[in-house]
Each structure stands twice: as structure tokens, then as C-alpha cells.
mmCIF file of C-alpha atoms in Angstrom:
data_model
loop_
_atom_site.group_PDB
_atom_site.id
_atom_site.type_symbol
_atom_site.label_atom_id
_atom_site.label_comp_id
_atom_site.label_asym_id
_atom_site.label_seq_id
_atom_site.Cartn_x
_atom_site.Cartn_y
_atom_site.Cartn_z
ATOM 1 C CA GLN A 9 223.022 255.524 193.155
ATOM 2 C CA VAL A 10 224.136 255.292 189.531
ATOM 3 C CA GLN A 11 227.205 253.421 188.389
ATOM 4 C CA LEU A 12 228.742 254.209 185.027
ATOM 5 C CA VAL A 13 231.358 252.053 183.326
ATOM 6 C CA GLU A 14 233.069 253.224 180.139
ATOM 7 C CA SER A 15 234.708 250.956 177.594
ATOM 8 C CA GLY A 16 235.996 251.080 174.045
ATOM 9 C CA GLY A 17 239.016 253.308 174.432
ATOM 10 C CA GLY A 18 242.404 252.459 172.985
ATOM 11 C CA LEU A 19 245.196 253.443 170.634
ATOM 12 C CA VAL A 20 244.282 254.428 167.089
ATOM 13 C CA GLN A 21 246.034 256.171 164.210
ATOM 14 C CA ALA A 22 244.950 259.606 163.082
ATOM 15 C CA GLY A 23 241.968 259.334 160.772
ATOM 16 C CA GLY A 24 240.720 256.199 162.464
ATOM 17 C CA SER A 25 237.563 255.515 164.439
ATOM 18 C CA LEU A 26 236.549 254.290 167.861
ATOM 19 C CA ARG A 27 233.210 253.761 169.567
ATOM 20 C CA LEU A 28 233.009 254.385 173.273
ATOM 21 C CA SER A 29 230.297 252.789 175.373
ATOM 22 C CA CYS A 30 229.055 253.665 178.828
ATOM 23 C CA ALA A 31 226.993 251.070 180.665
ATOM 24 C CA ALA A 32 224.739 252.439 183.395
ATOM 25 C CA SER A 33 223.305 250.602 186.361
ATOM 26 C CA GLY A 34 219.784 251.068 187.573
ATOM 27 C CA ARG A 35 216.352 250.945 186.022
ATOM 28 C CA THR A 36 215.854 254.649 185.420
ATOM 29 C CA PHE A 37 218.499 255.287 182.759
ATOM 30 C CA ASN A 38 215.861 256.833 180.531
ATOM 31 C CA SER A 39 215.297 259.581 183.115
ATOM 32 C CA TYR A 40 218.906 260.852 182.938
ATOM 33 C CA ASN A 41 220.408 263.382 180.607
ATOM 34 C CA MET A 42 223.821 262.009 179.683
ATOM 35 C CA GLY A 43 227.093 263.531 178.612
ATOM 36 C CA TRP A 44 230.619 262.792 177.477
ATOM 37 C CA PHE A 45 233.556 264.855 178.692
ATOM 38 C CA ARG A 46 237.295 264.514 178.180
ATOM 39 C CA GLN A 47 240.484 265.571 179.888
ATOM 40 C CA ALA A 48 243.797 265.792 178.085
ATOM 41 C CA PRO A 49 247.110 265.815 179.990
ATOM 42 C CA GLY A 50 247.711 269.186 181.600
ATOM 43 C CA LYS A 51 244.302 270.509 180.586
ATOM 44 C CA GLU A 52 240.960 270.956 182.293
ATOM 45 C CA ARG A 53 238.138 268.560 181.661
ATOM 46 C CA GLU A 54 235.956 269.756 178.794
ATOM 47 C CA PHE A 55 232.546 269.089 177.323
ATOM 48 C CA VAL A 56 232.364 266.782 174.306
ATOM 49 C CA ALA A 57 228.709 265.893 173.749
ATOM 50 C CA ALA A 58 225.398 265.491 175.534
ATOM 51 C CA ILE A 59 222.051 263.849 174.889
ATOM 52 C CA SER A 60 218.607 264.287 176.357
ATOM 53 C CA LEU A 61 216.503 261.664 178.111
ATOM 54 C CA THR A 62 214.918 260.241 174.980
ATOM 55 C CA GLY A 63 217.790 261.015 172.652
ATOM 56 C CA ILE A 64 215.857 263.577 170.635
ATOM 57 C CA ILE A 65 218.139 266.451 171.625
ATOM 58 C CA THR A 66 221.881 266.200 171.153
ATOM 59 C CA ASP A 67 224.663 268.741 171.477
ATOM 60 C CA HIS A 68 228.277 268.458 170.358
ATOM 61 C CA ALA A 69 231.258 270.671 171.049
ATOM 62 C CA VAL A 70 232.528 272.643 168.086
ATOM 63 C CA ALA A 71 235.832 270.750 168.175
ATOM 64 C CA VAL A 72 234.111 267.420 167.497
ATOM 65 C CA LYS A 73 231.024 268.405 165.530
ATOM 66 C CA GLY A 74 230.752 266.466 162.309
ATOM 67 C CA ARG A 75 233.227 263.827 163.527
ATOM 68 C CA PHE A 76 231.705 262.526 166.791
ATOM 69 C CA THR A 77 228.135 261.387 167.382
ATOM 70 C CA ILE A 78 226.500 260.766 170.732
ATOM 71 C CA SER A 79 223.658 258.286 170.993
ATOM 72 C CA ARG A 80 221.909 256.133 173.551
ATOM 73 C CA ASP A 81 219.990 252.880 173.758
ATOM 74 C CA ASN A 82 217.630 253.128 176.713
ATOM 75 C CA ALA A 83 216.619 249.481 176.392
ATOM 76 C CA LYS A 84 220.247 248.526 177.003
ATOM 77 C CA ASN A 85 221.031 251.270 179.555
ATOM 78 C CA THR A 86 223.958 252.274 177.379
ATOM 79 C CA LEU A 87 225.396 255.529 176.115
ATOM 80 C CA TYR A 88 227.649 255.671 173.058
ATOM 81 C CA LEU A 89 230.126 258.024 171.451
ATOM 82 C CA GLN A 90 231.048 257.229 167.869
ATOM 83 C CA MET A 91 234.323 258.965 167.053
ATOM 84 C CA ASN A 92 235.440 259.225 163.432
ATOM 85 C CA SER A 93 238.299 261.066 161.738
ATOM 86 C CA LEU A 94 240.219 261.088 164.977
ATOM 87 C CA LYS A 95 243.025 263.572 165.454
ATOM 88 C CA PRO A 96 245.983 263.605 167.856
ATOM 89 C CA ASP A 97 244.267 266.499 169.654
ATOM 90 C CA ASP A 98 241.470 264.083 170.599
ATOM 91 C CA THR A 99 243.876 262.201 172.868
ATOM 92 C CA ALA A 100 242.383 262.297 176.367
ATOM 93 C CA VAL A 101 240.638 260.346 179.065
ATOM 94 C CA TYR A 102 236.956 260.230 178.154
ATOM 95 C CA TYR A 103 234.315 260.234 180.870
ATOM 96 C CA CYS A 104 230.603 259.621 180.700
ATOM 97 C CA ALA A 105 228.346 261.380 183.168
ATOM 98 C CA ALA A 106 224.717 261.281 184.248
ATOM 99 C CA SER A 107 222.511 264.195 185.203
ATOM 100 C CA THR A 108 219.693 262.921 187.396
ATOM 101 C CA GLY A 109 217.961 266.183 188.214
ATOM 102 C CA PRO A 110 216.396 269.045 186.302
ATOM 103 C CA LEU A 111 218.821 271.056 184.213
ATOM 104 C CA ARG A 112 219.726 274.497 185.525
ATOM 105 C CA ASN A 113 222.756 275.532 183.477
ATOM 106 C CA GLY A 114 222.431 273.432 180.366
ATOM 107 C CA MET A 115 223.783 270.064 179.317
ATOM 108 C CA ARG A 116 227.282 271.463 178.608
ATOM 109 C CA SER A 117 227.889 272.387 182.236
ATOM 110 C CA GLN A 118 229.797 269.848 184.306
ATOM 111 C CA THR A 119 227.955 271.018 187.399
ATOM 112 C CA GLU A 120 224.785 269.432 186.021
ATOM 113 C CA TYR A 121 226.186 265.937 186.315
ATOM 114 C CA ASP A 122 225.848 263.945 189.511
ATOM 115 C CA TYR A 123 227.559 260.706 188.556
ATOM 116 C CA TRP A 124 230.744 260.049 186.622
ATOM 117 C CA GLY A 125 232.441 256.984 185.244
ATOM 118 C CA GLN A 126 236.071 256.112 185.860
ATOM 119 C CA GLY A 127 237.132 257.144 182.365
ATOM 120 C CA THR A 128 238.614 255.382 179.366
ATOM 121 C CA GLN A 129 241.848 256.396 177.653
ATOM 122 C CA VAL A 130 241.809 257.360 173.989
ATOM 123 C CA THR A 131 245.180 257.873 172.334
ATOM 124 C CA VAL A 132 245.463 259.036 168.731
ATOM 125 C CA SER A 133 248.864 258.721 167.101
ATOM 126 C CA SER A 134 249.979 260.924 164.227
#
């Protein structure tokens, strides 16, 4: 069982920055591929970024590339999402997720992820 708890969301003006954190329980965090997803009101949940077990491989959605950076600290069992140059379109609930098994469809696929956090709200005002 893996428990994920996000934090760091809030209200920010356009152009501002936020850093989301996701604290994971358990002693095998470094064996999970991790991802961030988001869901805006009235829209489906979408991929934001993902990172491999050791952090060597990262992937970012086109919409956030160059503005958001995913990272992880395996010693602290924590996943991060640094979000810069925020836009109103980034307003959403952000979820972290853990993939505990071998990848079959790639880190962008939500079906790869077994465990999800409760989400943290990010609101960007114009």
C-alpha cells in the first residue's frame, strides 16, 4: 500500500510560481515511477509530467514544457513539481501518482498508475 499526500497548491497571479510536493509512504519509493496529472473544471484529467525511478528520465507535457519541472528526492520519499510562469489555463486540481509495476503503455498513460493522492488545488488569476 502506498499513500501519497500532495501539498503546495494555492492561489497565485499569472506569471507567478508554485512548488508542489508529494510525500509518499513506504520504504520503496525509489522503485516507483512517479507522475503528476491535473484536472480542470469540466475537463478530463490530463498528464503533466513524469519521472523515472532514479530521476534520470523525465517527460513533460507540451503545454508545460519549459515552465514546469518534475523532480524527486528519494532520500526524502518526495516528488516535486516546480511551476513557473503560471497561466490561468494551469488552474486545476493537481494529483501525484505512483506506478509500482513495470511500464506497459508509457509514463504518460494514467492506466500505469496504481496509487493516487487526494489532489491539491492550484488557481491562477489573470
